[in-house]
mmCIF file of C-alpha atoms in Angstrom:
data_model
loop_
_atom_site.group_PDB
_atom_site.id
_atom_site.type_symbol
_atom_site.label_atom_id
_atom_site.label_comp_id
_atom_site.label_asym_id
_atom_site.label_seq_id
_atom_site.Cartn_x
_atom_site.Cartn_y
_atom_site.Cartn_z
ATOM 1 C CA UNK E 1137 0.000 0.000 0.000
ATOM 2 C CA UNK E 1138 1.376 3.410 -0.940
ATOM 3 C CA UNK E 1139 2.199 5.767 1.938
ATOM 4 C CA UNK E 1140 0.275 9.030 1.757
ATOM 5 C CA UNK E 1141 2.545 12.086 1.458
ATOM 6 C CA UNK E 1142 0.859 15.485 1.595
ATOM 7 C CA UNK E 1143 4.042 17.355 0.726
ATOM 8 C CA UNK E 1144 5.927 19.996 2.703
ATOM 9 C CA UNK E 1145 4.757 21.759 5.856
ATOM 10 C CA UNK E 1146 6.481 25.010 6.861
ATOM 11 C CA UNK E 1147 5.953 26.142 10.450
ATOM 12 C CA UNK E 1148 7.132 29.639 11.315
ATOM 13 C CA UNK E 1149 7.722 29.604 15.049
ATOM 14 C CA UNK E 1150 7.612 25.824 15.279
ATOM 15 C CA UNK E 1151 10.437 25.559 17.796
ATOM 16 C CA UNK E 1152 8.566 25.647 21.122
ATOM 17 C CA UNK E 1153 5.139 25.620 22.720
ATOM 18 C CA UNK E 1154 2.104 25.378 20.462
ATOM 19 C CA UNK E 1155 4.168 25.896 17.307
ATOM 20 C CA UNK E 1156 6.355 22.889 18.125
ATOM 21 C CA UNK E 1157 3.319 20.721 18.827
ATOM 22 C CA UNK E 1158 1.747 21.806 15.530
ATOM 23 C CA UNK E 1159 4.936 20.915 13.667
ATOM 24 C CA UNK E 1160 4.883 17.411 15.112
ATOM 25 C CA UNK E 1161 1.174 17.134 14.298
ATOM 26 C CA UNK E 1162 2.030 17.960 10.673
ATOM 27 C CA UNK E 1163 4.490 15.091 10.643
ATOM 28 C CA UNK E 1164 1.872 12.777 12.120
ATOM 29 C CA UNK E 1165 -0.675 14.010 9.533
ATOM 30 C CA UNK E 1166 1.349 12.565 6.622
ATOM 31 C CA UNK E 1167 3.415 15.591 5.629
ATOM 32 C CA UNK E 1168 6.588 14.000 4.316
ATOM 33 C CA UNK E 1169 8.805 16.945 5.163
ATOM 34 C CA UNK E 1170 8.307 19.429 8.003
ATOM 35 C CA UNK E 1171 10.435 22.569 8.173
ATOM 36 C CA UNK E 1172 10.398 24.474 11.454
ATOM 37 C CA UNK E 1173 11.801 28.013 11.450
ATOM 38 C CA UNK E 1174 12.711 29.925 14.580
ATOM 39 C CA UNK E 1175 15.466 31.105 16.869
ATOM 40 C CA UNK E 1176 16.426 27.774 18.432
ATOM 41 C CA UNK E 1177 16.675 24.211 17.163
ATOM 42 C CA UNK E 1178 14.074 22.299 19.219
ATOM 43 C CA UNK E 1179 15.829 18.998 18.549
ATOM 44 C CA UNK E 1180 18.707 20.077 20.806
ATOM 45 C CA UNK E 1181 16.846 21.740 23.664
ATOM 46 C CA UNK E 1182 15.411 19.191 26.022
ATOM 47 C CA UNK E 1183 13.262 17.475 23.423
ATOM 48 C CA UNK E 1184 15.470 14.486 22.702
ATOM 49 C CA UNK E 1185 12.656 12.099 23.605
ATOM 50 C CA UNK E 1186 10.451 13.388 20.759
ATOM 51 C CA UNK E 1187 10.307 11.767 17.329
ATOM 52 C CA UNK E 1188 12.102 14.087 14.883
ATOM 53 C CA UNK E 1189 11.808 11.943 11.759
ATOM 54 C CA UNK E 1190 11.131 14.115 8.684
ATOM 55 C CA UNK E 1191 11.545 17.339 10.731
ATOM 56 C CA UNK E 1192 14.273 19.844 9.878
ATOM 57 C CA UNK E 1193 15.250 23.206 11.326
ATOM 58 C CA UNK E 1194 15.922 26.581 9.690
ATOM 59 C CA UNK E 1195 17.235 29.469 11.745
ATOM 60 C CA UNK E 1196 15.150 32.641 11.619
ATOM 61 C CA UNK E 1197 15.109 35.390 14.237
ATOM 62 C CA UNK E 1198 12.091 37.592 13.531
ATOM 63 C CA UNK E 1199 13.610 40.538 15.352
ATOM 64 C CA UNK E 1200 15.665 40.900 12.147
ATOM 65 C CA UNK E 1201 14.101 41.855 8.806
ATOM 66 C CA UNK E 1202 17.248 40.710 6.987
ATOM 67 C CA UNK E 1203 17.057 37.206 8.490
ATOM 68 C CA UNK E 1204 13.412 36.910 7.432
ATOM 69 C CA UNK E 1205 14.334 37.836 3.865
ATOM 70 C CA UNK E 1206 17.292 35.431 4.014
ATOM 71 C CA UNK E 1207 14.994 32.545 4.988
ATOM 72 C CA UNK E 1208 12.703 33.102 2.008
ATOM 73 C CA UNK E 1209 15.749 33.148 -0.263
ATOM 74 C CA UNK E 1210 17.072 29.878 1.162
ATOM 75 C CA UNK E 1211 13.709 28.147 0.814
ATOM 76 C CA UNK E 1212 13.285 29.467 -2.712
ATOM 77 C CA UNK E 1213 16.766 28.285 -3.704
ATOM 78 C CA UNK E 1214 16.135 24.683 -2.649
ATOM 79 C CA UNK E 1215 12.723 24.591 -4.327
ATOM 80 C CA UNK E 1216 10.371 24.483 -1.346
ATOM 81 C CA UNK E 1217 6.663 24.613 -2.206
ATOM 82 C CA UNK E 1218 4.759 24.335 1.088
ATOM 83 C CA UNK E 1219 1.331 22.743 0.912
ATOM 84 C CA UNK E 1220 0.858 23.572 4.606
ATOM 85 C CA UNK E 1221 1.991 26.848 6.160
ATOM 86 C CA UNK E 1222 1.550 27.675 9.849
ATOM 87 C CA UNK E 1223 2.381 31.089 11.292
ATOM 88 C CA UNK E 1224 2.847 30.392 15.004
ATOM 89 C CA UNK E 1225 5.691 32.753 15.915
ATOM 90 C CA UNK E 1226 4.892 35.292 18.614
ATOM 91 C CA UNK E 1227 6.245 37.240 21.535
ATOM 92 C CA UNK E 1228 4.185 38.219 24.562
ATOM 93 C CA UNK E 1229 4.587 41.178 26.884
ATOM 94 C CA UNK E 1230 2.342 42.031 29.801
ATOM 95 C CA UNK E 1231 2.262 45.466 31.346
ATOM 96 C CA UNK E 1232 0.686 48.871 31.130
ATOM 97 C CA UNK E 1233 1.096 50.620 27.775
ATOM 98 C CA UNK E 1234 2.672 53.666 29.436
ATOM 99 C CA UNK E 1235 5.339 51.460 31.018
ATOM 100 C CA UNK E 1236 6.560 49.958 27.749
ATOM 101 C CA UNK E 1237 9.891 51.177 26.499
ATOM 102 C CA UNK E 1238 10.207 52.117 22.845
ATOM 103 C CA UNK E 1239 12.537 49.173 22.278
ATOM 104 C CA UNK E 1240 9.965 46.757 23.737
ATOM 105 C CA UNK E 1241 7.141 48.133 21.615
ATOM 106 C CA UNK E 1242 9.215 47.920 18.463
ATOM 107 C CA UNK E 1243 10.397 44.367 19.126
ATOM 108 C CA UNK E 1244 6.876 43.148 19.845
ATOM 109 C CA UNK E 1245 5.478 44.765 16.705
ATOM 110 C CA UNK E 1246 8.212 43.593 14.346
ATOM 111 C CA UNK E 1247 8.318 40.034 15.727
ATOM 112 C CA UNK E 1248 4.563 39.460 15.785
ATOM 113 C CA UNK E 1249 3.747 41.324 12.559
ATOM 114 C CA UNK E 1250 6.195 43.234 10.411
ATOM 115 C CA UNK E 1251 9.179 40.938 10.019
ATOM 116 C CA UNK E 1252 7.024 37.842 9.565
ATOM 117 C CA UNK E 1253 5.250 39.318 6.551
ATOM 118 C CA UNK E 1254 7.922 38.539 3.905
ATOM 119 C CA UNK E 1255 7.770 34.866 4.889
ATOM 120 C CA UNK E 1256 3.975 34.833 5.093
ATOM 121 C CA UNK E 1257 3.707 36.455 1.657
ATOM 122 C CA UNK E 1258 6.308 34.099 0.167
ATOM 123 C CA UNK E 1259 4.425 31.017 1.425
ATOM 124 C CA UNK E 1260 1.108 32.404 0.173
ATOM 125 C CA UNK E 1261 2.523 33.019 -3.291
ATOM 126 C CA UNK E 1262 4.256 29.629 -3.505
ATOM 127 C CA UNK E 1263 0.941 27.901 -2.908
ATOM 128 C CA UNK E 1264 -0.360 29.357 -6.174
ATOM 129 C CA UNK E 1265 1.878 26.908 -8.015
ATOM 130 C CA UNK E 1266 0.162 23.971 -6.290
ATOM 131 C CA UNK E 1267 -3.264 24.620 -7.790
ATOM 132 C CA UNK E 1268 -4.082 20.968 -8.327
ATOM 133 C CA UNK E 1269 -3.189 20.132 -4.722
ATOM 134 C CA UNK E 1270 -5.088 21.042 -1.564
ATOM 135 C CA UNK E 1271 -3.127 23.621 0.409
ATOM 136 C CA UNK E 1272 -3.675 24.851 3.946
ATOM 137 C CA UNK E 1273 -2.738 28.274 5.273
ATOM 138 C CA UNK E 1274 -2.920 28.561 9.059
ATOM 139 C CA UNK E 1275 -2.436 31.609 11.289
ATOM 140 C CA UNK E 1276 -2.256 31.230 15.058
ATOM 141 C CA UNK E 1277 -3.784 34.369 16.513
ATOM 142 C CA UNK E 1278 -5.238 34.559 20.030
ATOM 143 C CA UNK E 1279 -8.400 35.167 22.003
ATOM 144 C CA UNK E 1280 -6.788 38.569 22.632
ATOM 145 C CA UNK E 1281 -7.658 39.456 19.020
ATOM 146 C CA UNK E 1282 -11.339 39.602 19.925
ATOM 147 C CA UNK E 1283 -11.242 39.998 23.705
ATOM 148 C CA UNK E 1284 -8.925 42.838 24.693
ATOM 149 C CA UNK E 1285 -7.374 42.375 28.122
ATOM 150 C CA UNK E 1286 -5.772 44.762 30.531
ATOM 151 C CA UNK E 1287 -1.981 45.119 30.117
ATOM 152 C CA UNK E 1288 -1.862 43.538 26.629
ATOM 153 C CA UNK E 1289 -2.363 46.556 24.372
ATOM 154 C CA UNK E 1290 0.400 45.945 21.799
ATOM 155 C CA UNK E 1291 0.172 42.155 21.913
ATOM 156 C CA UNK E 1292 -3.604 42.220 21.404
ATOM 157 C CA UNK E 1293 -3.163 44.662 18.537
ATOM 158 C CA UNK E 1294 -0.759 42.337 16.727
ATOM 159 C CA UNK E 1295 -3.139 39.406 17.184
ATOM 160 C CA UNK E 1296 -6.073 41.430 15.835
ATOM 161 C CA UNK E 1297 -3.913 42.207 12.804
ATOM 162 C CA UNK E 1298 -3.412 38.476 12.182
ATOM 163 C CA UNK E 1299 -7.146 37.820 12.418
ATOM 164 C CA UNK E 1300 -7.997 40.530 9.905
ATOM 165 C CA UNK E 1301 -5.182 39.468 7.582
ATOM 166 C CA UNK E 1302 -6.580 35.929 7.487
ATOM 167 C CA UNK E 1303 -10.083 37.199 6.741
ATOM 168 C CA UNK E 1304 -8.812 39.371 3.888
ATOM 169 C CA UNK E 1305 -6.649 36.616 2.380
ATOM 170 C CA UNK E 1306 -9.587 34.218 2.347
ATOM 171 C CA UNK E 1307 -11.519 36.711 0.229
ATOM 172 C CA UNK E 1308 -8.560 37.467 -2.016
ATOM 173 C CA UNK E 1309 -7.589 34.084 -3.429
ATOM 174 C CA UNK E 1310 -9.575 32.476 -6.270
ATOM 175 C CA UNK E 1311 -8.482 28.864 -5.687
ATOM 176 C CA UNK E 1312 -11.009 26.602 -4.027
ATOM 177 C CA UNK E 1313 -8.352 24.084 -2.995
ATOM 178 C CA UNK E 1314 -6.620 26.581 -0.677
ATOM 179 C CA UNK E 1315 -8.131 27.006 2.771
ATOM 180 C CA UNK E 1316 -7.347 29.634 5.399
ATOM 181 C CA UNK E 1317 -7.643 28.916 9.103
ATOM 182 C CA UNK E 1318 -7.098 31.427 11.878
ATOM 183 C CA UNK E 1319 -7.040 29.861 15.332
ATOM 184 C CA UNK E 1320 -7.832 31.795 18.500
ATOM 185 C CA UNK E 1321 -6.268 29.922 21.428
ATOM 186 C CA UNK E 1322 -6.150 31.311 24.941
ATOM 187 C CA UNK E 1323 -3.210 31.231 27.321
ATOM 188 C CA UNK E 1324 -1.271 27.976 27.396
ATOM 189 C CA UNK E 1325 1.210 26.163 29.577
ATOM 190 C CA UNK E 1326 4.196 27.451 27.622
ATOM 191 C CA UNK E 1327 7.252 29.583 28.310
ATOM 192 C CA UNK E 1328 5.550 32.530 26.580
ATOM 193 C CA UNK E 1329 2.922 32.729 29.311
ATOM 194 C CA UNK E 1330 5.094 31.583 32.217
ATOM 195 C CA UNK E 1331 7.290 34.641 31.666
ATOM 196 C CA UNK E 1332 4.366 36.980 32.377
ATOM 197 C CA UNK E 1333 1.285 35.359 33.847
ATOM 198 C CA UNK E 1334 -1.752 37.515 33.126
ATOM 199 C CA UNK E 1335 -4.375 37.197 35.896
ATOM 200 C CA UNK E 1336 -7.095 37.923 33.323
ATOM 201 C CA UNK E 1337 -6.644 34.429 31.847
ATOM 202 C CA UNK E 1338 -8.921 32.060 33.749
ATOM 203 C CA UNK E 1339 -7.024 28.914 32.735
ATOM 204 C CA UNK E 1340 -3.952 27.768 30.863
ATOM 205 C CA UNK E 1341 -4.302 25.107 28.186
ATOM 206 C CA UNK E 1342 -2.189 22.117 27.202
ATOM 207 C CA UNK E 1343 -0.419 22.968 23.903
ATOM 208 C CA UNK E 1344 -0.402 19.333 22.784
ATOM 209 C CA UNK E 1345 -4.175 19.032 23.108
ATOM 210 C CA UNK E 1346 -4.723 22.417 21.447
ATOM 211 C CA UNK E 1347 -2.457 21.413 18.539
ATOM 212 C CA UNK E 1348 -4.414 18.196 17.964
ATOM 213 C CA UNK E 1349 -7.709 20.096 18.054
ATOM 214 C CA UNK E 1350 -6.458 22.635 15.512
ATOM 215 C CA UNK E 1351 -4.907 20.095 13.164
ATOM 216 C CA UNK E 1352 -7.961 17.837 13.103
ATOM 217 C CA UNK E 1353 -10.121 20.734 11.977
ATOM 218 C CA UNK E 1354 -7.587 22.124 9.525
ATOM 219 C CA UNK E 1355 -7.316 18.758 7.792
ATOM 220 C CA UNK E 1356 -11.116 18.452 7.460
ATOM 221 C CA UNK E 1357 -11.748 22.059 6.407
ATOM 222 C CA UNK E 1358 -13.256 22.671 2.972
ATOM 223 C CA UNK E 1359 -14.624 26.224 3.327
ATOM 224 C CA UNK E 1360 -12.372 29.144 2.359
ATOM 225 C CA UNK E 1361 -12.093 30.540 5.904
ATOM 226 C CA UNK E 1362 -12.471 29.077 9.368
ATOM 227 C CA UNK E 1363 -12.114 31.312 12.416
ATOM 228 C CA UNK E 1364 -11.397 28.573 14.903
ATOM 229 C CA UNK E 1365 -12.241 29.091 18.550
ATOM 230 C CA UNK E 1366 -10.666 26.660 20.979
ATOM 231 C CA UNK E 1367 -12.910 25.095 23.640
ATOM 232 C CA UNK E 1368 -12.068 25.205 27.308
ATOM 233 C CA UNK E 1369 -9.330 22.942 28.619
ATOM 234 C CA UNK E 1370 -11.705 20.390 30.160
ATOM 235 C CA UNK E 1371 -13.507 19.989 26.816
ATOM 236 C CA UNK E 1372 -10.341 19.117 24.868
ATOM 237 C CA UNK E 1373 -9.679 15.420 24.392
#
């Protein structure tokens, strides 16, 4: 029996937390090659017990515009055509807007929005050449995109940007085989939230369970756009 191979999955920010779990879900969902891009190689940082078959790492620090452009060039040069793209990279900062330093505001904005855009656009355009194949474009936003919380002004703004970008892209493309999913998870048991626990989050979710929930629905999706809300922790299998 032939082994199903859905092609290449590219996960921007797939080196820790939810992004890492989504990358491994891609591998388990029959993507023959999974490329994770981020600051640190997850295969060397306390994850030796995970199965890394078919997973490879590309360095990309989104605080640098030049490194984002460099990544697109490297992927283009080796002929990568992703049939799955997941934008999971994000930074989080909790505090009053007036207390943020200019450097902090800039880093949050460029990491969560600006410097990711060349890679997001490159992946979107590469999918046009896979017209006969089903392609999946996934953006990991946040409940903060629709439910503003105290002390998250810039972070919530970047997540609202992702939500609106996904909605616009779904209206823009003419290809019925390309789907757009924007997921709205809440706070999770990851380093991103441990560094600044926001008391306005009522619970913190398991990233492995959230990743499975997202991937199951992404793989079944046939409509152009799905704004995917994640159920409460106790409702996740």
